[in-house]
Coordinates of C-alpha atoms and ligand atoms in Angstrom, one line a residue:
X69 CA -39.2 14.8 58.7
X70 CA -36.4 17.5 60.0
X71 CA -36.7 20.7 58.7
X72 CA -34.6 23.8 57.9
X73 CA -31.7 23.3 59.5
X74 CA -30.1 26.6 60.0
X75 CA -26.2 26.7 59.3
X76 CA -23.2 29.3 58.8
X77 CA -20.8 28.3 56.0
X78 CA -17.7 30.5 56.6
X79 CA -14.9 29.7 54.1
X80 CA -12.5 31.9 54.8
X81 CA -9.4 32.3 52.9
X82 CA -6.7 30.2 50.8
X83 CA -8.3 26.8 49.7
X84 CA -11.3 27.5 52.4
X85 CA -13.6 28.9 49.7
X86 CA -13.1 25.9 47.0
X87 CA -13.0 23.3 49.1
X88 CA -16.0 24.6 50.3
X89 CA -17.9 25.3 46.5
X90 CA -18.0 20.8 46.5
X91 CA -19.2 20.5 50.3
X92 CA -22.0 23.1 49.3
X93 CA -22.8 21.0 46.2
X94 CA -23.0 18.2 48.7
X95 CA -25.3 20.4 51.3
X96 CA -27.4 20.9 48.1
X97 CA -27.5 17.4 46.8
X98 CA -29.2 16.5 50.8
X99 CA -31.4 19.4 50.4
X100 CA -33.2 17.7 47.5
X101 CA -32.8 13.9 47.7
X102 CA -33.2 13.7 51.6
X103 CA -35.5 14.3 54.7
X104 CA -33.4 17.2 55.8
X105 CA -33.8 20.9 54.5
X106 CA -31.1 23.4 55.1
X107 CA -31.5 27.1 55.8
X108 CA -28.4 28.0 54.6
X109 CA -26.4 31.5 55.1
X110 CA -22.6 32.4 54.2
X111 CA -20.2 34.5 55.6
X112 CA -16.8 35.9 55.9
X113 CA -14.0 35.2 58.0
X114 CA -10.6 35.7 58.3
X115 CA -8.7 37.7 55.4
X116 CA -11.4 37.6 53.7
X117 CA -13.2 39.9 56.2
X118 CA -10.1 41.7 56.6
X119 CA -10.5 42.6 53.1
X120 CA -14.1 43.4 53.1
X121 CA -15.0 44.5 56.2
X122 CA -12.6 45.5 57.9
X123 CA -12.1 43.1 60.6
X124 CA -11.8 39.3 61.3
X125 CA -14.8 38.5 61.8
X126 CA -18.0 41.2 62.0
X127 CA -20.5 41.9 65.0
X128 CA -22.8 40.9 62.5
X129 CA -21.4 37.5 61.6
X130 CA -20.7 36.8 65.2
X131 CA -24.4 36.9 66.2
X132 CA -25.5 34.6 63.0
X133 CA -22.6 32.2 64.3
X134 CA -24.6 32.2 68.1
X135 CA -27.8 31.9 66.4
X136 CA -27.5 28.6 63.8
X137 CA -27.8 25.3 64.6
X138 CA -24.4 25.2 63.6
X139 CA -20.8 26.8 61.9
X140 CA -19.0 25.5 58.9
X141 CA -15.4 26.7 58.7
X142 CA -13.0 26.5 55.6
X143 CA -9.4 28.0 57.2
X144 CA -8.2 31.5 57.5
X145 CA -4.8 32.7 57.2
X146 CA -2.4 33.4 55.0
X147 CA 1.1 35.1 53.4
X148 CA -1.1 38.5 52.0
X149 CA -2.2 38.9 55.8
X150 CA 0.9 37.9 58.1
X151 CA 2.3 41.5 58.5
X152 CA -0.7 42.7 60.4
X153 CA -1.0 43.0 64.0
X154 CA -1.5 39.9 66.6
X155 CA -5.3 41.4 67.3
X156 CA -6.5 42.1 64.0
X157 CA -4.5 39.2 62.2
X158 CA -7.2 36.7 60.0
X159 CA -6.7 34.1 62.9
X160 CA -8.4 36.3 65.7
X161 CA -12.0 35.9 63.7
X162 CA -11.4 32.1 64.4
X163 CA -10.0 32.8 68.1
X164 CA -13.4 34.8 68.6
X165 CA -15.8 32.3 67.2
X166 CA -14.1 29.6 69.5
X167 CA -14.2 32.0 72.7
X168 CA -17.7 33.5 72.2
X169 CA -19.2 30.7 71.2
X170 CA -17.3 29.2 74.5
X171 CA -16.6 25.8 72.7
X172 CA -14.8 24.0 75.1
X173 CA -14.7 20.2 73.8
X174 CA -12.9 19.1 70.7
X175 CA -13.5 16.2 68.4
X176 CA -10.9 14.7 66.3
X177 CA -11.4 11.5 64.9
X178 CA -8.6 9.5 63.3
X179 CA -10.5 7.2 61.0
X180 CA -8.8 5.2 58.0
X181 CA -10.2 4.1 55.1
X182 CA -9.3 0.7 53.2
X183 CA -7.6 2.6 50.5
X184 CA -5.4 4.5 52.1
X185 CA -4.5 2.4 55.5
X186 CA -0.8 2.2 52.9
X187 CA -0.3 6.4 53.8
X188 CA 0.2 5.8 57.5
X189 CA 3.3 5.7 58.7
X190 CA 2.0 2.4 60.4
X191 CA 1.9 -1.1 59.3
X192 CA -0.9 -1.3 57.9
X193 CA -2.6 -4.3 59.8
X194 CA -2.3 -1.9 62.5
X195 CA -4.3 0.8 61.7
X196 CA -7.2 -1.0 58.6
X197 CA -10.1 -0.4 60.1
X198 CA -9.2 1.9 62.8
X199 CA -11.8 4.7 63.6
X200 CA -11.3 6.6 67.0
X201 CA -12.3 10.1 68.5
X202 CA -10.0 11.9 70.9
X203 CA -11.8 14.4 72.8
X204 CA -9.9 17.2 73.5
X205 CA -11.1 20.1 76.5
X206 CA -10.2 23.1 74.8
X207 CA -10.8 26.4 77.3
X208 CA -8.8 25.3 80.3
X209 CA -5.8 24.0 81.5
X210 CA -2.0 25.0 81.0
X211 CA -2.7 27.3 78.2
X212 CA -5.3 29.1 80.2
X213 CA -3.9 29.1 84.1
X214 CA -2.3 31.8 86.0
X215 CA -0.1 32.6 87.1
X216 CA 1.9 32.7 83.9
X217 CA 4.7 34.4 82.7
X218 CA 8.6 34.9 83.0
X219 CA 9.8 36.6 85.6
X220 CA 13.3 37.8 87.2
X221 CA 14.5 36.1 90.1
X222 CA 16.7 38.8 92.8
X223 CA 19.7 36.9 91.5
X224 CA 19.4 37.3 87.7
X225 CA 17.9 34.0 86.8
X226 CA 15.0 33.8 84.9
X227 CA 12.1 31.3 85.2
X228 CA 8.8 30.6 83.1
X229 CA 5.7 29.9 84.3
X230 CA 2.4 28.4 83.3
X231 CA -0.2 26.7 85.6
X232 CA -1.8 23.6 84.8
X233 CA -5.2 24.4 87.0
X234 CA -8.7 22.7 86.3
X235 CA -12.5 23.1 88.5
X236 CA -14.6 20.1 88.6
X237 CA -17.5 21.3 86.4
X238 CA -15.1 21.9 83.4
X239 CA -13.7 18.1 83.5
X240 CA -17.3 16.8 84.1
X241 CA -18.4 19.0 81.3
X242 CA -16.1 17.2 78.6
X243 CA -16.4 14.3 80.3
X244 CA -20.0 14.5 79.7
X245 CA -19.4 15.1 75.8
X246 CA -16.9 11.8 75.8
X247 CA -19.5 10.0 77.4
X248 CA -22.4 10.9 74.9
X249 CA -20.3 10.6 72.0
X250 CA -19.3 6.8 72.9
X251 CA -23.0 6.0 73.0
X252 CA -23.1 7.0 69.9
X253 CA -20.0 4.5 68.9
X254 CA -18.6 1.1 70.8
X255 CA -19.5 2.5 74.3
X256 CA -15.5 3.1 75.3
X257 CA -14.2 5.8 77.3
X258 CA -10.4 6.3 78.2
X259 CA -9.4 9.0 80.6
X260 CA -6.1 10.1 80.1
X261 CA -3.8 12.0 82.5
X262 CA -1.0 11.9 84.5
X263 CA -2.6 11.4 88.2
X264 CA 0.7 9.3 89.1
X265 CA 2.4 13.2 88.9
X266 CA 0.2 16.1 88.9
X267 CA -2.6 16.6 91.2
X268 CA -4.9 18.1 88.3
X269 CA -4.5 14.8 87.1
X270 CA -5.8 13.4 90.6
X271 CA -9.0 15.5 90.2
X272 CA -9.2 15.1 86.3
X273 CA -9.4 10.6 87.2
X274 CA -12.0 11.5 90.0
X275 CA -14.1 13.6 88.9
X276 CA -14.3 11.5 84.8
X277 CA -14.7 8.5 87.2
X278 CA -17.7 10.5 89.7
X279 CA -19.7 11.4 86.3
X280 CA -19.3 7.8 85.0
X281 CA -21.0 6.0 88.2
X282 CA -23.5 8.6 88.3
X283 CA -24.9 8.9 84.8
X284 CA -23.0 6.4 82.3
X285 CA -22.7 2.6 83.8
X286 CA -23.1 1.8 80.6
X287 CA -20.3 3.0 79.0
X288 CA -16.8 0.8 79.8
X289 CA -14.4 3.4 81.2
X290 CA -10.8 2.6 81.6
X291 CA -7.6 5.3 82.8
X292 CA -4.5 5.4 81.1
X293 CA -1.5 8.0 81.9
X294 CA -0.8 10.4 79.0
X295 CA 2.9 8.8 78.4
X296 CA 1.4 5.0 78.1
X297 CA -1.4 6.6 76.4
X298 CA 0.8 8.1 73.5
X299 CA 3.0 5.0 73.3
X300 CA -0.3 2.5 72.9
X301 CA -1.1 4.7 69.8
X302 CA 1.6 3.8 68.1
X303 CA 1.4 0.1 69.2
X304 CA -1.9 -1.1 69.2
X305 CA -4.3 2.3 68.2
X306 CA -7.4 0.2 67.7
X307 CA -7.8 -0.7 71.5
X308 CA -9.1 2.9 71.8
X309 CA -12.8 4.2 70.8
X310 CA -12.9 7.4 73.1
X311 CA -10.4 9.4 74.5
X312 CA -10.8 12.4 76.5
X313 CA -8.2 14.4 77.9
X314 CA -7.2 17.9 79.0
X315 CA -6.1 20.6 76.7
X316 CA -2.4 20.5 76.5
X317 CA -2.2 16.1 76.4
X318 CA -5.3 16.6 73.7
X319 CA -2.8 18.9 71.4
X320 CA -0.1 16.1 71.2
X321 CA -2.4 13.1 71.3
X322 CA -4.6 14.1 68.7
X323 CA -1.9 15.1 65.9
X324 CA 0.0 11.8 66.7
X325 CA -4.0 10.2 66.4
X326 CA -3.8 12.2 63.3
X327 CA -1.1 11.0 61.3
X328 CA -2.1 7.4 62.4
X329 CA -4.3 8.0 58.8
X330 CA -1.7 9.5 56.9
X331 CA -3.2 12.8 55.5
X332 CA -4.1 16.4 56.4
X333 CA -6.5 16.5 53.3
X334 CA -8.5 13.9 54.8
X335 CA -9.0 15.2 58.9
X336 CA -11.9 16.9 60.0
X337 CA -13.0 18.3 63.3
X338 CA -15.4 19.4 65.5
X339 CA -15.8 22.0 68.5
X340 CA -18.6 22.1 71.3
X341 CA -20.0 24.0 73.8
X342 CA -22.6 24.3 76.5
X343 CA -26.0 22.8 75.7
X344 CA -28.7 25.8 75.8
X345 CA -32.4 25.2 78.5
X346 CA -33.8 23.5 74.8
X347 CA -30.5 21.1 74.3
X348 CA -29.0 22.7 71.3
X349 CA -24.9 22.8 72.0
X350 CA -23.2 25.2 70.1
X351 CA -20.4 23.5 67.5
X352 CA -18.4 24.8 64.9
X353 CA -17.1 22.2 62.2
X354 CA -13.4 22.6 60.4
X355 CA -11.0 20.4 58.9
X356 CA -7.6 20.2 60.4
X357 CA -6.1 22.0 57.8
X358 CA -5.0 25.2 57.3
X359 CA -5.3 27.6 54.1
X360 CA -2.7 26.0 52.4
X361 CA -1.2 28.8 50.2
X362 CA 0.8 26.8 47.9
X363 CA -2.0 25.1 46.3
X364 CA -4.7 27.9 46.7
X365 CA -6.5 29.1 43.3
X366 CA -5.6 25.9 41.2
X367 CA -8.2 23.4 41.7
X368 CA -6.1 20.9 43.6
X369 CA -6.8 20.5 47.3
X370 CA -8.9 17.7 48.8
X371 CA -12.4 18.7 49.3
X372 CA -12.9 15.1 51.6
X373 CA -11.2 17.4 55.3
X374 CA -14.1 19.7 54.7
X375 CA -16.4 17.3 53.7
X376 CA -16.2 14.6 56.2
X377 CA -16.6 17.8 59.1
X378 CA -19.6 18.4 57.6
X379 CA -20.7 14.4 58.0
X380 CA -19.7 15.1 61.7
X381 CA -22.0 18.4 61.7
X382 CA -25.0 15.8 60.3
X383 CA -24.1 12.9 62.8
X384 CA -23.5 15.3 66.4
X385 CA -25.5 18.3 65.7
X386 CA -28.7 17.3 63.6
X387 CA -28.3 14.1 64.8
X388 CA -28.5 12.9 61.0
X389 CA -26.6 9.8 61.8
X390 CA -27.8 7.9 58.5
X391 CA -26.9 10.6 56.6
X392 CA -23.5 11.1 58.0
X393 CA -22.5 7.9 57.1
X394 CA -24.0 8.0 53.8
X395 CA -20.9 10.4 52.9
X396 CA -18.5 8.5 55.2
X397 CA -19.3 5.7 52.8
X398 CA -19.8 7.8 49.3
X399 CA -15.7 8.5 50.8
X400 CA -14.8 4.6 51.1
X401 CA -16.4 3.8 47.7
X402 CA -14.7 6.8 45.7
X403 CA -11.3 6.5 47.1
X404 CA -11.9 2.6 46.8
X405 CA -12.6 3.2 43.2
X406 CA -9.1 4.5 42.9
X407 CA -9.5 8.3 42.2
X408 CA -7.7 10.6 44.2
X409 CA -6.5 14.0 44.6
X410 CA -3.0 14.8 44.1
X411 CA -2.1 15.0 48.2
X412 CA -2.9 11.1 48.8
X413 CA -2.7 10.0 45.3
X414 CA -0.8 6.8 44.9
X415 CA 0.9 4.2 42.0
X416 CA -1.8 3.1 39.7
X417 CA -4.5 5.6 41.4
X418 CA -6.6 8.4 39.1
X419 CA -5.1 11.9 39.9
X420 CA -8.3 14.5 39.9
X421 CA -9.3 18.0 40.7
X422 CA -11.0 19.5 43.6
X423 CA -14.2 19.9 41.1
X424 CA -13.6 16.3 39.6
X425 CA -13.9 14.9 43.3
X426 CA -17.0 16.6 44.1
X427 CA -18.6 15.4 40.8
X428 CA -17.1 12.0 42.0
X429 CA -19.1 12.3 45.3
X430 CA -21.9 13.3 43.9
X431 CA -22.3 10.0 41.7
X432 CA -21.8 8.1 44.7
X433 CA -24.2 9.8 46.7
X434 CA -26.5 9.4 43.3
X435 CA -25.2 5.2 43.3
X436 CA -25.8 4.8 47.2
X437 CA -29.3 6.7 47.5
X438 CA -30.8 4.8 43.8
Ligands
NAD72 P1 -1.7 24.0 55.8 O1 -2.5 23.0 56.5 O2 -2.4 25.1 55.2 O3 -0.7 23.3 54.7 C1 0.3 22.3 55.1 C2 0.6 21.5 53.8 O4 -0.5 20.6 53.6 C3 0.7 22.3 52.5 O5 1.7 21.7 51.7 C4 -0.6 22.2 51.9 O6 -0.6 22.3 50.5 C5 -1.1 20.8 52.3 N1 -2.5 20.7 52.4 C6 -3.3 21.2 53.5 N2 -4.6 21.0 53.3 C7 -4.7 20.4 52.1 C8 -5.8 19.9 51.4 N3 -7.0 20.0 51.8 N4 -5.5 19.3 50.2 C9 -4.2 19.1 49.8 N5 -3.2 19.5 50.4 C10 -3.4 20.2 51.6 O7 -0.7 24.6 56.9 P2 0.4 25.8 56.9 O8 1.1 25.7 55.5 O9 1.2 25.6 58.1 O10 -0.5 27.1 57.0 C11 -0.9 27.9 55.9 C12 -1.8 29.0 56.4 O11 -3.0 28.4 57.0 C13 -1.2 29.8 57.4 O12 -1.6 31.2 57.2 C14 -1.8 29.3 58.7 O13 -1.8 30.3 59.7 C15 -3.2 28.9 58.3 N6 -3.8 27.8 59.2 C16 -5.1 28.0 59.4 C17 -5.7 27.0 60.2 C18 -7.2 27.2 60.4 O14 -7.8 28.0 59.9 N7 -7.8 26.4 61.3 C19 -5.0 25.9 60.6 C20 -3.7 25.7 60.2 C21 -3.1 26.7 59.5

């Protein structure tokens, strides 16, 4: 029997806080029909805090965030908040969370379900069945390195700089997160770089390949170069299980990953950090999306983003694997079924709400659990 689970549900702004009204009714249905109990507090982030509080994100909130087993995010942003300042701007309460919370590895999986292997720009013989994680270091690198800048050379010219610079324990950190998460899958690991060029990419092969010999023989790790590696997932995407790579070839790599399923509704993510002395890692949970304005207030986004992060909060946080893929499969059977919300609806499919596709999970969950 697990017990109270302690999580932060932060919705945030735009679509955030309906999307995240069906996960809750989700959260709830597990609270009753399953093993796991939730201890469940909500928050504000983002405009929404903005509008409260004052600021992005509170002292307050910040210290629940360090406290739970783990964070649910909606999005923040949005048109009513774009005038304000870079550092008190909605987006800094999800900057801080990330920083403070030092999550340093990210999860994206690009998995595609039956029904809608048709959205993806692929063929779609190419990409049924495909279901692959790219793990992304996300505190280091190129974004990160200094020197940076631009600068005036004697003569006039001018000339950018950034610095692609990496240590040894923060590639054998992520590395360590690939590793784990593959022996949780089909036991794959691809390190991707570009050693042939850069000497971070030298370190980044040795030191993936050091942790592998001395803590994963069991786990089938292969090297790829970040070019080939963008080119093979367009061409043949389902040789890959796990990918890790650095920050900067994890931003490209995992929106092209992305789009291999065809939808934004449908992404969801997850963040890490360090493991504490007892084994807890610190994670926050998102989908890809943002707050998306446009549809905001009318009952029409896809809950499903949302809702699958929150399978992947069950699966690598509570180590709820059963439970995880009970939704990932409540998600097959229902779009399956043919009902769909208006971003991936198709010929012939049923166009419903927000609401109408929680109540459609729900009776699946109900179905699958009977
Ligand atoms: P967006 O992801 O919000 O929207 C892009 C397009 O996809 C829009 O047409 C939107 O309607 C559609 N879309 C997105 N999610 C959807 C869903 N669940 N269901 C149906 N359709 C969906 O990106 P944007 O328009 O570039 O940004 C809007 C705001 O969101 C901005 O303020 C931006 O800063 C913010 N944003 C936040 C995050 C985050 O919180 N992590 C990420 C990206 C963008």
């Amino acid at each position: 029997m697990t017990s109270n689970k302690k999580l932060l549900i932060l919705p945030g702004d735009g679509i955030g806080p309906e999307v995240m009204r069906q996960v809750r009714r989700v959260i709830d249905w597990f609270d009753q029909r399953r093993a796991v109990s939730f201890d469940l507090s909500e928050g504000l982030v983002g405009g929404a805090a903005i509008d409260a509080q004052g600021v992005p994100l509170t002292d307050e909130t910040m210290a629940q965030a360090m406290a739970v087993d783990a964070v649910l995010l909606g999005a923040v942003g949005g048109p009513k908040w774009d005038a304000l300042p870079f550092e008190r701007k909605p987006e800094r309460g999800l900057l801080r969370l990330r920083k403070e919370m030092d999550l340093f590895a990210n999860l994206r999986p690009a998995l595609v379900f039956d029904a809608l292997a048709d959205a993806s720009s692929l063929k779609t013989d190419l990409v049924r069945g495909l279901d692959m994680m790219i793990v992304r270091e996300l505190t280091g690198g190129v974004y990160f390195g200094s020197p940076r800048g631009i600068e005036t050379l004697p003569d006039g010219t001018r000339r950018g700089i950034n610095t692609q610079v990496y240590t040894s324990p923060e590639i054998q950190r992520v590395a360590r997160v690939a590793f784990d998460l593959a022996r949780l899958r089909r036991k794959q690991v691809c390190s991707v770089e570009k050693a042939n060029v850069m000497e971070s990419g030298i370190l980044w092969r040795e030191e993936v390949q050091a942790v592998h010999d001395a803590d994963y023989a069991d786990i089938q790790l292969s090297h790829m170069y970040a070019d080939n590696c963008a080119m093979q997932l367009v061409r043949q995407p389902k040789q890959f299980d796990v990918i890790v790579t650095d920050n900067l070839f994890g931003d490209l790599l995992s929106d092209c990953a992305a789009m291999l399923t065809g939808s934004l509704g449908m992404l969801p993510s997850a963040s890490l950090g360090a493991a504490d002395a007892s084994g807890r890692r610190r994670a926050l949970y998102e989908p890809v999306h943002g707050t998306a304005p446009d549809i905001a207030g009318k009952d029409m986004a896809n809950p499903l983003a949302t809702l699958l992060s929150f399978a992947m909060l069950l699966r690598y946080s509570l180590n709820l694997g059963d439970d995880a893929d009970l939704i990932e499969r409540a998600v097959q059977k229902v779009l399956a079924g043919g009902l769909r919300t208006a971003d991936i609806v198709t010929p012939g499919a049923t166009k419903v709400s927000t609401s109408g596709m929680g109540d459609a999970i729900l009776g699946e969950l109900d179905k699958l659990a009977a």
